PDB file of C-alpha atoms in Angstrom:
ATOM      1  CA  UNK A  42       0.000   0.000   0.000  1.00 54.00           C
ATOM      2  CA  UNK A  43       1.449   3.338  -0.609  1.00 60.00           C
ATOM      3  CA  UNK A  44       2.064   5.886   1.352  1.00 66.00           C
ATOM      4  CA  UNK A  45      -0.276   9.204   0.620  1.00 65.00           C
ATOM      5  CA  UNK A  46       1.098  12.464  -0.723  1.00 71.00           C
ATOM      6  CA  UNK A  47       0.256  15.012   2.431  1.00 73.00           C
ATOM      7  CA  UNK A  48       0.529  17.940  -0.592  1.00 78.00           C
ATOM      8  CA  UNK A  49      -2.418  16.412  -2.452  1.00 75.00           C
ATOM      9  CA  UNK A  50      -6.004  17.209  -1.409  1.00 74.00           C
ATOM     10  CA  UNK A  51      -7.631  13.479   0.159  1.00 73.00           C
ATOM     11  CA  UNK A  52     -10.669  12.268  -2.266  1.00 70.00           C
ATOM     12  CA  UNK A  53     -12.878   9.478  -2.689  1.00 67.00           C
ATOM     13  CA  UNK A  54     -10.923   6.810  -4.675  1.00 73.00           C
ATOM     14  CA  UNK A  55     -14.376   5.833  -5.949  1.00 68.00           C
ATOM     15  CA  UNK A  56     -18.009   8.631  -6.541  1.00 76.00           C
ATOM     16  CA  UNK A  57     -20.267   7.063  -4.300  1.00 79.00           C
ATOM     17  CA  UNK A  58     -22.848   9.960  -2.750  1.00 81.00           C
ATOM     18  CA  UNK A  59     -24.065   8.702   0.600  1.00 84.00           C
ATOM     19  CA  UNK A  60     -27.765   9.873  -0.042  1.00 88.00           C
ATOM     20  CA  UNK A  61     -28.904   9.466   3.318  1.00 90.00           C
ATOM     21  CA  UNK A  62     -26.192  11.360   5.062  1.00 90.00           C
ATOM     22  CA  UNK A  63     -26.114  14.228   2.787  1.00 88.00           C
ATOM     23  CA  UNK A  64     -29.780  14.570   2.765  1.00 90.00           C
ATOM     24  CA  UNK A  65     -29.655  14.535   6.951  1.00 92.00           C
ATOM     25  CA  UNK A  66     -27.014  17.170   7.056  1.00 89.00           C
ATOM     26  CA  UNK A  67     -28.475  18.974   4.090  1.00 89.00           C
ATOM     27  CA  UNK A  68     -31.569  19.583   6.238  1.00 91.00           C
ATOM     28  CA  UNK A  69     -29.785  20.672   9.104  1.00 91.00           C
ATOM     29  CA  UNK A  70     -28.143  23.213   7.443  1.00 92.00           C
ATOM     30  CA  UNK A  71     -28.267  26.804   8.491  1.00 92.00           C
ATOM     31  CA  UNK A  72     -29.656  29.530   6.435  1.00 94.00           C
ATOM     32  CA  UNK A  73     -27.092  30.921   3.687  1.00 94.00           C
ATOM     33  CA  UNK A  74     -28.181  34.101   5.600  1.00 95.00           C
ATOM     34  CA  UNK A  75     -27.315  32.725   8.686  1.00 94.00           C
ATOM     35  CA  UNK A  76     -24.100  31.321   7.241  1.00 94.00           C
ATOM     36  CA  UNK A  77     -22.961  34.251   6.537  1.00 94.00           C
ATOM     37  CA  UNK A  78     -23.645  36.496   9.247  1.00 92.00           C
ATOM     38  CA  UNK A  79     -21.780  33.621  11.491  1.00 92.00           C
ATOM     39  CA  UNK A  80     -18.618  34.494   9.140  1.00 94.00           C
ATOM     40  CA  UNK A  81     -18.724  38.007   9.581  1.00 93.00           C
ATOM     41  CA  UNK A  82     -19.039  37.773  13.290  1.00 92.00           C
ATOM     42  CA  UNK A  83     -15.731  35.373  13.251  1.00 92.00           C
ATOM     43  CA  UNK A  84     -14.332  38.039  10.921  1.00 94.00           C
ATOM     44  CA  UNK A  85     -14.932  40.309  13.937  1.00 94.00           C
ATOM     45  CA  UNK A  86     -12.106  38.172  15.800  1.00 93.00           C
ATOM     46  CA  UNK A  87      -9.743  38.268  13.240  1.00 93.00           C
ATOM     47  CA  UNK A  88      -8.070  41.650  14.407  1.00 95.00           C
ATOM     48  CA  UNK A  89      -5.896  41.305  17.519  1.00 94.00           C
ATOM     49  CA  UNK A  90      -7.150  44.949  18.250  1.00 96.00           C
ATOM     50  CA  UNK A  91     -10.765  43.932  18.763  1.00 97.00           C
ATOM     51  CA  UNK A  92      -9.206  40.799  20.652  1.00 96.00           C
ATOM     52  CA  UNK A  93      -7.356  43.052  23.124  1.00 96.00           C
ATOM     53  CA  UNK A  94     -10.276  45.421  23.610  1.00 98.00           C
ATOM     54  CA  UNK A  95     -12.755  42.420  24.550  1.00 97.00           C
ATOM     55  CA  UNK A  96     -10.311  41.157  27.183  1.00 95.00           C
ATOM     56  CA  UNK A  97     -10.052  44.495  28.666  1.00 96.00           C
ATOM     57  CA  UNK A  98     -14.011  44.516  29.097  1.00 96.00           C
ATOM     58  CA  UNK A  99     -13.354  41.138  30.052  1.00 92.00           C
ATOM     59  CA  UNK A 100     -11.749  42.252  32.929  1.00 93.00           C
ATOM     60  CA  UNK A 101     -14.262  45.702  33.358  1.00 95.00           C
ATOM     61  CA  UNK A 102     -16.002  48.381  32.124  1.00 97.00           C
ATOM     62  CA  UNK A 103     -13.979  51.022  30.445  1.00 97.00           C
ATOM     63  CA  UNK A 104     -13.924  54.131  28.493  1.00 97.00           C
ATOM     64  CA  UNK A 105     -11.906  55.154  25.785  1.00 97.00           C
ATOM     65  CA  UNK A 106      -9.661  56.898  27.267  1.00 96.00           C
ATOM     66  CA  UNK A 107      -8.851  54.390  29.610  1.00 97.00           C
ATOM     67  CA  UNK A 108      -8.922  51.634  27.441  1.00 98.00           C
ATOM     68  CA  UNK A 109      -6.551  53.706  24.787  1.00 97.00           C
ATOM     69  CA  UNK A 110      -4.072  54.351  27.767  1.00 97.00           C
ATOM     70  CA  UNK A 111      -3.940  50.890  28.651  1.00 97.00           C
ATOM     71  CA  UNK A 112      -3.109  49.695  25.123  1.00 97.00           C
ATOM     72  CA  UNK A 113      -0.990  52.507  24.337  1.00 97.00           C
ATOM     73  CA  UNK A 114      -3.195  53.139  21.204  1.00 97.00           C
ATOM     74  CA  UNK A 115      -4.889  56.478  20.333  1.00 97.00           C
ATOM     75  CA  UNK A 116      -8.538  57.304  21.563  1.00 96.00           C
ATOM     76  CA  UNK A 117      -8.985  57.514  18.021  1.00 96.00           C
ATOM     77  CA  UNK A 118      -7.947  54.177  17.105  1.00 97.00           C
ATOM     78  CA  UNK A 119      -9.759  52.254  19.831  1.00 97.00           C
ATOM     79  CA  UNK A 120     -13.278  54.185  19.104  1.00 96.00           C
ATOM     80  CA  UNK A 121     -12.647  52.709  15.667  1.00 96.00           C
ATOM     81  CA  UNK A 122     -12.502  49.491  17.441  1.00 97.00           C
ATOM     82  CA  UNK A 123     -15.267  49.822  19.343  1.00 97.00           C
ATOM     83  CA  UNK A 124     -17.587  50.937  16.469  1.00 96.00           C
ATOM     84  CA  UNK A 125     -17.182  47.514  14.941  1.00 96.00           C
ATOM     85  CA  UNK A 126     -17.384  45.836  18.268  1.00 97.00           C
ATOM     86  CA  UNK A 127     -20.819  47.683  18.575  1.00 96.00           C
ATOM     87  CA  UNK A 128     -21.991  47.172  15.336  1.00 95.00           C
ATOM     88  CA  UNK A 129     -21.596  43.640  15.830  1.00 94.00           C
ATOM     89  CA  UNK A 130     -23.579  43.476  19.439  1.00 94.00           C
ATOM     90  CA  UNK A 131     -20.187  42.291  20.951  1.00 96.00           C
ATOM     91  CA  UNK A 132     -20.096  45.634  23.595  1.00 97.00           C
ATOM     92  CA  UNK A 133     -22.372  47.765  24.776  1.00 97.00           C
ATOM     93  CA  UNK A 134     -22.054  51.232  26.368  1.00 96.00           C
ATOM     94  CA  UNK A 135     -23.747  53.350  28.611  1.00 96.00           C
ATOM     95  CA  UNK A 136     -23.264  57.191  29.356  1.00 95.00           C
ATOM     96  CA  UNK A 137     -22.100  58.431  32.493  1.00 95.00           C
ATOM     97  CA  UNK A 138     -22.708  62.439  32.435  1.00 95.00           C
ATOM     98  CA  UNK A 139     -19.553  63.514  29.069  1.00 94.00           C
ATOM     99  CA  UNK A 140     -18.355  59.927  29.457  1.00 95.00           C
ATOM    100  CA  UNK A 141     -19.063  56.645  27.781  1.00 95.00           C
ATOM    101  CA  UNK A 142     -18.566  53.695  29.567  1.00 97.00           C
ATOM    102  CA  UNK A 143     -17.844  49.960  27.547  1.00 98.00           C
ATOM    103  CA  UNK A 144     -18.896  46.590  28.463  1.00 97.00           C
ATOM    104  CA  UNK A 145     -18.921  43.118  27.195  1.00 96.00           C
ATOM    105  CA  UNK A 146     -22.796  42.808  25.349  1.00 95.00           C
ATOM    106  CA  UNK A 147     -23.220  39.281  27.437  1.00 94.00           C
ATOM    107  CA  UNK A 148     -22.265  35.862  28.486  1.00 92.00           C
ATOM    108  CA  UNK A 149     -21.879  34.943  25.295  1.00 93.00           C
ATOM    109  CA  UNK A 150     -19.069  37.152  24.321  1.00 93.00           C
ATOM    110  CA  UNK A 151     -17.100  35.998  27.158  1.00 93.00           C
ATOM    111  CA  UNK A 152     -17.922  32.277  26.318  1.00 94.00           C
ATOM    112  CA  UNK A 153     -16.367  32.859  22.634  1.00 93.00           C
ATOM    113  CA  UNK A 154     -12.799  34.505  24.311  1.00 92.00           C
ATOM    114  CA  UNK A 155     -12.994  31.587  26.887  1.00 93.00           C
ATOM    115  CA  UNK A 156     -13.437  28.665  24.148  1.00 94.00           C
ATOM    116  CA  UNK A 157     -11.417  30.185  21.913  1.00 92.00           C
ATOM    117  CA  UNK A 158      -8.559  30.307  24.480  1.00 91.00           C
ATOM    118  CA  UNK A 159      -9.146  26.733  25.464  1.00 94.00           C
ATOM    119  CA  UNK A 160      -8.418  25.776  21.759  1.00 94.00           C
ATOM    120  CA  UNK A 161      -5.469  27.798  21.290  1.00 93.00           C
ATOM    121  CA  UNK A 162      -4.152  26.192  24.567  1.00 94.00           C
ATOM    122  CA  UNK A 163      -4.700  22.943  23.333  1.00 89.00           C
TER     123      UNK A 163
END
């Protein structure tokens, strides 16, 4: 038996559709809709930015200014941040009198930055 080349992509030796399973899966499937607004939300986490901002809330509320010092980044560049962070219902804000204080949205923010962690660990 020989050995398989790891550069070339794995196939079927032989086309034989499994009906049954593709069917099952086929009607499991998610929305294209939904599809896609699940890959723009990962998107979200592809900036190490937005990454460093979350664990920041992670760890409590902030504003700008205290978030920029903390990163050494310009209030400008971290409101940038935080506008797609917003946009994408990953923090939330609330005013206090001139100043605007940022949060994590929910749980589930913080359960996506712990299980992502976990599988970077691994």
């Amino acid at each position: 038996m020989s050995v398989p080349d790891p550069r070339e992509p794995e196939t079927c030796e032989y086309i034989h559709v499994h009906e049954d399973i593709v069917s099952q899966v086929n009607e499991n499937m998610p929305d294209e809709e939904i599809l896609y607004d699940l890959a723009e939300l990962f998107k979200i986490f592809g900036d190490s930015t937005r990454i460093k901002i979350l664990y920041v809330l992670f760890e409590s509320e902030m504003c700008v200014c205290d978030i920029a010092q903390l990163l050494g980044m310009s209030q400008s560049a971290i409101s940038h941040q935080l506008r797609a962070l917003k946009q994408s219902k990953l923090v939330k804000y609330r005013r206090e009198g001139k100043t605007v204080f940022y949060s994590l949205a929910d749980g589930h923010v913080r359960t996506i930055l712990d299980q992502g962690m976990e599988h970077v660990a691994e």
